[in-house]
Coordinates of C-alpha atoms in Angstrom, one line a residue:
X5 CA 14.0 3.8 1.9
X6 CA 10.7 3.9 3.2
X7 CA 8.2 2.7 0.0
X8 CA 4.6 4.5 -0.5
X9 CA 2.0 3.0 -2.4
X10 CA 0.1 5.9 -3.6
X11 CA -3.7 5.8 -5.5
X12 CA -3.0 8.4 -8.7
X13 CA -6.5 9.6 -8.8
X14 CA -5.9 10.8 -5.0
X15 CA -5.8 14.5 -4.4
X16 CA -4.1 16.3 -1.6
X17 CA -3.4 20.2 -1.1
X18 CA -0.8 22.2 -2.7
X19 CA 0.2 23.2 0.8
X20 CA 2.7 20.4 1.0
X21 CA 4.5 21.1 -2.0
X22 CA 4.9 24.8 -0.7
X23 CA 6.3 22.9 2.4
X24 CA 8.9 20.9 0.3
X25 CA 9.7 23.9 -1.8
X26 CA 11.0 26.2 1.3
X27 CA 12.6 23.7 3.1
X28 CA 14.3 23.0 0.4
X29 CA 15.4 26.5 0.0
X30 CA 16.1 26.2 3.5
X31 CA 18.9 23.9 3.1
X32 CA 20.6 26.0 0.5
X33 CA 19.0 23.1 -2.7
X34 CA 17.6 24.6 -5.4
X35 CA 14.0 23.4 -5.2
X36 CA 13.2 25.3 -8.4
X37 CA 14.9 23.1 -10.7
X38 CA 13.3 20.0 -8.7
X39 CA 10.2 21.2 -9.4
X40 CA 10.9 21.7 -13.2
X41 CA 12.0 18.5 -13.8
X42 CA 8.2 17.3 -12.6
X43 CA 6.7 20.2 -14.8
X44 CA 5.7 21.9 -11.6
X45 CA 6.0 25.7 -10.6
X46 CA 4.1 27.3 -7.2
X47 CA 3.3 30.4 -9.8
X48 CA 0.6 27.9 -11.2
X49 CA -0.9 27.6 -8.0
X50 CA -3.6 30.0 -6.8
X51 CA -2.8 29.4 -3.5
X52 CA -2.0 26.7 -0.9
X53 CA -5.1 25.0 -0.7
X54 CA -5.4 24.2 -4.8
X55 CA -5.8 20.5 -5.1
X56 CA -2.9 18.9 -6.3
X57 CA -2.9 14.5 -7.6
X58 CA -0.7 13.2 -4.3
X59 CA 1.4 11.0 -6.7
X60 CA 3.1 14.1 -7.3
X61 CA 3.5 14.8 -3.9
X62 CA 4.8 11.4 -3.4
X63 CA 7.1 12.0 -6.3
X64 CA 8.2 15.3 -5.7
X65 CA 8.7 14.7 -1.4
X66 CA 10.7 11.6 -2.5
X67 CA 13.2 13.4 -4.4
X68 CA 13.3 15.9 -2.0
X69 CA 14.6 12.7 0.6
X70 CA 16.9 11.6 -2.0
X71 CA 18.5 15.3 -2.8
X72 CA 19.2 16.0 1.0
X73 CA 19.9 12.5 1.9
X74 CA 18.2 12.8 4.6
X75 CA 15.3 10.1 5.4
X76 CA 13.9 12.6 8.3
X77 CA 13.6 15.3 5.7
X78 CA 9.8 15.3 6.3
X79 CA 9.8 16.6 9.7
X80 CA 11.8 20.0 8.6
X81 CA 8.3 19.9 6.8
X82 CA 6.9 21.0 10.4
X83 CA 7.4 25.2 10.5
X84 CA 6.6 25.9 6.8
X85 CA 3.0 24.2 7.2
X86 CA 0.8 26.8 6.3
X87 CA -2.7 24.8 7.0
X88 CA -6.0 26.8 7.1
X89 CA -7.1 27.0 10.9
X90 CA -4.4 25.3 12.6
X91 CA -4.2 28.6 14.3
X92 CA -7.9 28.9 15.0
X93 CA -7.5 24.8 16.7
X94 CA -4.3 26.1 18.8
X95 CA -5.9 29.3 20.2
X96 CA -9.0 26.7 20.9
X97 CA -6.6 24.5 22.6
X98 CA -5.1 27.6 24.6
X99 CA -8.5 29.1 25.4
X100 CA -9.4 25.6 26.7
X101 CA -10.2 24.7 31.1
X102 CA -7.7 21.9 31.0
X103 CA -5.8 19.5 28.9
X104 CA -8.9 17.0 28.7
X105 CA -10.8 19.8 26.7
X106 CA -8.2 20.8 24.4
X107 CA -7.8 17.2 23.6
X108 CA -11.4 17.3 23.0
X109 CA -11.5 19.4 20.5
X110 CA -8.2 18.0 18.7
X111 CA -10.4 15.0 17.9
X112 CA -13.3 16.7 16.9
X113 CA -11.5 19.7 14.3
X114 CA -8.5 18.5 13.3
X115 CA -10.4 17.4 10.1
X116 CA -10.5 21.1 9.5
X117 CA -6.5 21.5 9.5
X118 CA -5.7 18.0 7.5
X119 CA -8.3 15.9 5.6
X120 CA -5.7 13.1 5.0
X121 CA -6.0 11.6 8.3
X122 CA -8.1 11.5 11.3
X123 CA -7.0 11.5 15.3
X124 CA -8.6 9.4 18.0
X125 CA -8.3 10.5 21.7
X126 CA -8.8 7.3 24.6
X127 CA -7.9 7.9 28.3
X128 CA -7.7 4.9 30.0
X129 CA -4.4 3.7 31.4
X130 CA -2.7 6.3 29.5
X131 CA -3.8 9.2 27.4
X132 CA -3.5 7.7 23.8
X133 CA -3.7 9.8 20.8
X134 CA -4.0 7.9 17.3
X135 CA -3.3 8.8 13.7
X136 CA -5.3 6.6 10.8
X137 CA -5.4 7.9 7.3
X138 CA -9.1 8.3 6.2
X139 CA -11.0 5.0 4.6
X140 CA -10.0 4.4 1.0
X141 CA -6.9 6.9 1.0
X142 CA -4.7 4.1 0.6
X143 CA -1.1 4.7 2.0
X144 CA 0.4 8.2 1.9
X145 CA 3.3 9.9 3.3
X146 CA 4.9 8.8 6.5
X147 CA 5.2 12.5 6.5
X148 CA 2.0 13.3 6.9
X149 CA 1.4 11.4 10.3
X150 CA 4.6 12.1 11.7
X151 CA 4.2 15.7 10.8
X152 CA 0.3 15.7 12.9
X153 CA 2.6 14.3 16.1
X154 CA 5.4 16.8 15.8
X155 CA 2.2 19.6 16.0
X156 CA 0.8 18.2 18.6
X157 CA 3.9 18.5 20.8
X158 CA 4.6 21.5 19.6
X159 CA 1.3 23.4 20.5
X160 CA 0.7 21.7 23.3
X161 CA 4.0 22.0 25.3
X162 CA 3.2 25.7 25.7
X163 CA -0.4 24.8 26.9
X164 CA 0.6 24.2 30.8
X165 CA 3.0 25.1 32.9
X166 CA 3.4 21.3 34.0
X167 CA 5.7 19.6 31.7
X168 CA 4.0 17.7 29.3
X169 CA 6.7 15.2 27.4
X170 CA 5.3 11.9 25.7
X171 CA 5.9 8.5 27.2
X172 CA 6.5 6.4 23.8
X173 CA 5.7 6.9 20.6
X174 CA 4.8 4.5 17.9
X175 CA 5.3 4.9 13.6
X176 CA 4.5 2.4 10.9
X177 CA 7.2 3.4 8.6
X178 CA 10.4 1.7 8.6
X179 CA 13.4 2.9 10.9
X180 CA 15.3 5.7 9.3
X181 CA 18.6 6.1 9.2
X182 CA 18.2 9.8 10.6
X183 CA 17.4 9.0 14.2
X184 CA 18.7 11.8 15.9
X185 CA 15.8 14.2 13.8
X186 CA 13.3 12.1 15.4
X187 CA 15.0 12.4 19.2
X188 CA 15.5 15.9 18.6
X189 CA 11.8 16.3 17.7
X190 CA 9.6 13.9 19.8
X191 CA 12.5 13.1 22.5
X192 CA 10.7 10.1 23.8
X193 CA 11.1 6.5 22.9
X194 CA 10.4 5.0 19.6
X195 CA 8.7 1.9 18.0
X196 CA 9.3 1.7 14.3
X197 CA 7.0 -0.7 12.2
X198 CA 4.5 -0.7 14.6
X199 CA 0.8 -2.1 13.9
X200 CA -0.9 1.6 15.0
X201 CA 0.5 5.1 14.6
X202 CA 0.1 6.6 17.9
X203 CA 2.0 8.4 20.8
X204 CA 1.4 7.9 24.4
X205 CA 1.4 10.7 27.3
X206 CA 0.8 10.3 31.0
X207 CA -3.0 10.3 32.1
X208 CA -2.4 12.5 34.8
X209 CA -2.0 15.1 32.5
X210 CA -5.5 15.4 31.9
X211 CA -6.3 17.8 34.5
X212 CA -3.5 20.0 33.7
X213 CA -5.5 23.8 34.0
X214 CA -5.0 26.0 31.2
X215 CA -3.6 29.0 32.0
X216 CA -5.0 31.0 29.3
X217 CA -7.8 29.3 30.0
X218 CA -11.1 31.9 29.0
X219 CA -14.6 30.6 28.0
X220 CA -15.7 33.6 26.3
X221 CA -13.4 33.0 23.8
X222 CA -13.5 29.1 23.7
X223 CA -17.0 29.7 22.8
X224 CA -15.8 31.8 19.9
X225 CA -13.6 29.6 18.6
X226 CA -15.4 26.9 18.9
X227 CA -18.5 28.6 17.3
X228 CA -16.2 29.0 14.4
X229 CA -14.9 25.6 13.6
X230 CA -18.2 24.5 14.1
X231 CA -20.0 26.4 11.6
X232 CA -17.2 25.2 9.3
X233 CA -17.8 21.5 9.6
X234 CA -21.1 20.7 8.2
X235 CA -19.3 22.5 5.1
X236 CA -16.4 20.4 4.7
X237 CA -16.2 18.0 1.9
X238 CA -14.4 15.5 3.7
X239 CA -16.2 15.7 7.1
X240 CA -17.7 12.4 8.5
X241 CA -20.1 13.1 11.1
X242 CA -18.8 12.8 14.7
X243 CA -21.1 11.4 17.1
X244 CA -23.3 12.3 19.8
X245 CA -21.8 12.6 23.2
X246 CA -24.2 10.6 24.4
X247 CA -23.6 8.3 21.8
X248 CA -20.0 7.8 22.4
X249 CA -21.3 7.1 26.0
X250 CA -23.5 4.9 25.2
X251 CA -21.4 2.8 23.0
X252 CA -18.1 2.4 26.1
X253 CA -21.0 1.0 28.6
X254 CA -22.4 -1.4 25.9
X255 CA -19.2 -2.7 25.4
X256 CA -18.3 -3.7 29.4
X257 CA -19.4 -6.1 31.5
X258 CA -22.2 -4.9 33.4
X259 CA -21.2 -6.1 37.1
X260 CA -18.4 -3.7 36.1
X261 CA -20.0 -0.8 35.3
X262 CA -17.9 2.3 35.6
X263 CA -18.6 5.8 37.5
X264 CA -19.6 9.0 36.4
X265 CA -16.0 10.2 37.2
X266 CA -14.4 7.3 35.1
X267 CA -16.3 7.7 31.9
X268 CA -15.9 11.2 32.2
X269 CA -11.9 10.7 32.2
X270 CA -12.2 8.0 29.5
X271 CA -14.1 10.3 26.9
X272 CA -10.9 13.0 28.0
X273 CA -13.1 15.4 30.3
X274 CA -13.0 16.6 33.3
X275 CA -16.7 15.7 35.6
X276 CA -17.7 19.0 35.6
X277 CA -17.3 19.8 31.7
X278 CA -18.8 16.0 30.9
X279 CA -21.9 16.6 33.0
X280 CA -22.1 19.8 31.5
X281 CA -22.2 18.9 27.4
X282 CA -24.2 15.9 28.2
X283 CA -26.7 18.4 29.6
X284 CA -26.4 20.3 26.9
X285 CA -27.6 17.3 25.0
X286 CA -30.7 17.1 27.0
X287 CA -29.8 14.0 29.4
X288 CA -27.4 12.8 32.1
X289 CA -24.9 9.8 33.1
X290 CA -27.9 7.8 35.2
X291 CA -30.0 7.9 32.8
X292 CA -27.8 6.5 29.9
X293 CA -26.2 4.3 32.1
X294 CA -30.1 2.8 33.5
X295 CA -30.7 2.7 29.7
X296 CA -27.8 0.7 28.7
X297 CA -28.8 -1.6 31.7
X298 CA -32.2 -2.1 30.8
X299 CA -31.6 -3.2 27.5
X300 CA -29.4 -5.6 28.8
X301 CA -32.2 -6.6 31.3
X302 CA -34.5 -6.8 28.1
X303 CA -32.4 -9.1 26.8
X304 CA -31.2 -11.5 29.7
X305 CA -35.2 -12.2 30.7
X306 CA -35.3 -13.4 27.0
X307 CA -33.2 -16.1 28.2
X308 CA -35.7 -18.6 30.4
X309 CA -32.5 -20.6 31.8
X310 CA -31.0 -17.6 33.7
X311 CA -32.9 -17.4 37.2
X312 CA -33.6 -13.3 38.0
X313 CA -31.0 -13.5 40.5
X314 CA -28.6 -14.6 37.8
X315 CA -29.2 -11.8 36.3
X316 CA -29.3 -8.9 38.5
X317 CA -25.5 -10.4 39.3
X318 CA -24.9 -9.8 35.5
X319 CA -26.0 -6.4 35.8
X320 CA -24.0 -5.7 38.6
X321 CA -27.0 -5.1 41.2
X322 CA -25.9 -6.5 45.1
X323 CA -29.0 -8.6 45.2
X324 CA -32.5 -9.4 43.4
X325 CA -34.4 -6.9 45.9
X326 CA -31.9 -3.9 44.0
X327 CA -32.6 -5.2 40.7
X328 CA -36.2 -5.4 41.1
X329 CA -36.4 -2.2 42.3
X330 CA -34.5 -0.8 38.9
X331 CA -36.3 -2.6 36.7
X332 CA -40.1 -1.3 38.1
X333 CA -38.4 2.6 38.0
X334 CA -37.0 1.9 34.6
X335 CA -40.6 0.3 33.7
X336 CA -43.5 0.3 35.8
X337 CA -43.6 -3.4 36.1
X338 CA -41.4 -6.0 38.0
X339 CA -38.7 -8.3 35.9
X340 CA -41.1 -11.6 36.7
X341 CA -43.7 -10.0 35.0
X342 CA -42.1 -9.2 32.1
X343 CA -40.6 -12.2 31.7
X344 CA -44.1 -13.4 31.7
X345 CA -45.2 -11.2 29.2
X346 CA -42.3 -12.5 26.8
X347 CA -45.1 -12.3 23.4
X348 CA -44.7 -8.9 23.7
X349 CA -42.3 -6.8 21.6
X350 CA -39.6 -5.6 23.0
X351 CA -40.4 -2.2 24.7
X352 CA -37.7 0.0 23.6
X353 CA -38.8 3.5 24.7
X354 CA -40.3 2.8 28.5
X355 CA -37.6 4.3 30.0
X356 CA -38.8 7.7 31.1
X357 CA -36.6 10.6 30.2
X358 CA -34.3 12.8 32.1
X359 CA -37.2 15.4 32.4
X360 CA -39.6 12.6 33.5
X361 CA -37.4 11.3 35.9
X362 CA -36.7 14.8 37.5
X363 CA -40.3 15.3 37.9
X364 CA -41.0 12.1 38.9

């Protein structure tokens, strides 16, 4: 039996133990008198969002596993989640241009539908989608993640008419007895006791178009989740776009420097929706990719040892002529002379911005 080590002054929502309660009922057990014997009754609750201590969650779901004898009981968890805009994020997801967008958004609201954990989206080799519960929560139900992958599959199989079926999948819990409930469910192969929680889908599914595609009503949608988030509790701020951009070039090596088209499909969008928000944030891919580079320059000319031919290799330029070139546009002045001007402090807003540059 899968142990959980739960922190008592945690709080969770109600809307789990309205879960356990009618799949309980489901099974023909009288969930009731399991909830009695833990002084609990859903009549106390005003509704499904009340907070509730999750040791009694713990408590109550663990029972639960022990009544049915079933050690995939959580997953028949999956169609009596009743979680406040789940709905709203699916018709998102169905109003979005293509997989990459709906996956998009997954990362950015899913705070709104569970505050217990948060997803990660990377596109690289494969599209990898991760589950981690939130700093400081401790370790909560294997449910709870397992349940967030079941939804995912479930709302977006329906999204494309290309079949989109996971390549792996990967839990930290312990291997249950109950396999076949987790076949039946994710149909895929399965890592138990893994390091990360995550499940793995093939990246040529990002381009998958929508269907129901319609940008009217993404903009609706999306309007309304965003209005909600400054206003949740539990909300951590997500970052920038451009931020997120900035931080993938920062961390490769510069004479490797990736193309518009490939960050694009890293961050999980398509080139035309990536040039779009990053316009939409007032600059563009050159110009956070020249800035990444000249603060690499910055510091490289720092260092007296490396010759400037060194360094436009580092950078990725074909030849010193290229690099020179850069670093006067980025500047005004040519690497040498900088170099030579090493009392001065480190110049971190010469780069002209993307309005400068267009008028330049």
């Amino acid at each position: 039996m899968h142990q959980i080590t739960s922190l008592p002054e945690g709080k969770t929502k109600a809307t789990w133990l309205f879960a356990i309660h009618q799949a309980l009922q489901n099974e023909g057990i009288d969930a009731d008198a399991l909830f009695k014997t833990h002084d609990l009754s859903l009549t106390n609750f005003k509704n499904s969002l009340t907070p509730v201590p999750r040791h009694t969650v713990n408590q109550v779901w663990q029972d639960a596993v022990q009544l049915t004898q079933n050690d995939a009981f959580g997953l028949s968890l999956i169609k009596f989640f009743n979680l406040p805009y789940l709905n709203v994020l699916a018709s998102l997801a169905q109003a979005s241009e293509n997989i990459a967008q709906a996956l998009q958004a997954l990362e950015k609201y899913h705070c709104l539908v569970s505050d217990n954990v948060s997803i990660q989206v990377q596109c690289e080799e494969e599209i990898a989608i991760r589950i981690v519960h939130k700093s400081g929560e401790g370790t909560w139900l294997p449910a709870d993640i397992e349940i967030a992958f079941a939804l995912i599959l479930q709302y977006g199989a329906s999204l494309s008419i290309h079949e989109i079926k996971p390549l792996r999948l990967h839990l930290m819990r312990e291997q249950p007895e109950n396999l076949d409930h987790y076949q039946a469910v994710f149909n895929c192969p399965i890592k138990f006791n893994s390091e990360e929680a995550a499940i793995f889908f093939s990246k040529k599914a990002l381009h998958y178009p929508i269907p129901s595609a319609n940008g009217t009503l993404f903009s609706q949608f999306e309007q309304l989740l965003n209005d909600r988030l400054p206003k949740h509790p539990r909300h951590q701020r997500i970052s920038s776009l451009k931020q997120r951009v900035r931080l993938y070039l920062k961390s490769l090596p510069m004479d490797v420097f990736p193309s518009l088209k490939e960050t694009a499909a890293h961050v999980c969008m398509s080139t035309s929706c990536f040039k779009k928000h990053l316009q939409a944030e007032q600059t563009n891919f050159q110009y956070l990719a020249d800035q990444v580079k000249q603060e690499q320059a910055f510091r490289l000319l720092k260092n007296q040892e490396l010759s400037l031919k060194e360094i436009a290799f580092y950078l990725g330029f074909a030849n010193s002529s290229a690099f020179n070139r850069a670093f006067k546009r980025w500047t005004g002045q040519n690497p040498k002379d900088y170099r030579e001007e090493s009392n001065k402090d480190f110049p971190g807003n010469s780069l002209n911005t993307p309005e400068q540059e267009s008028r330049a």
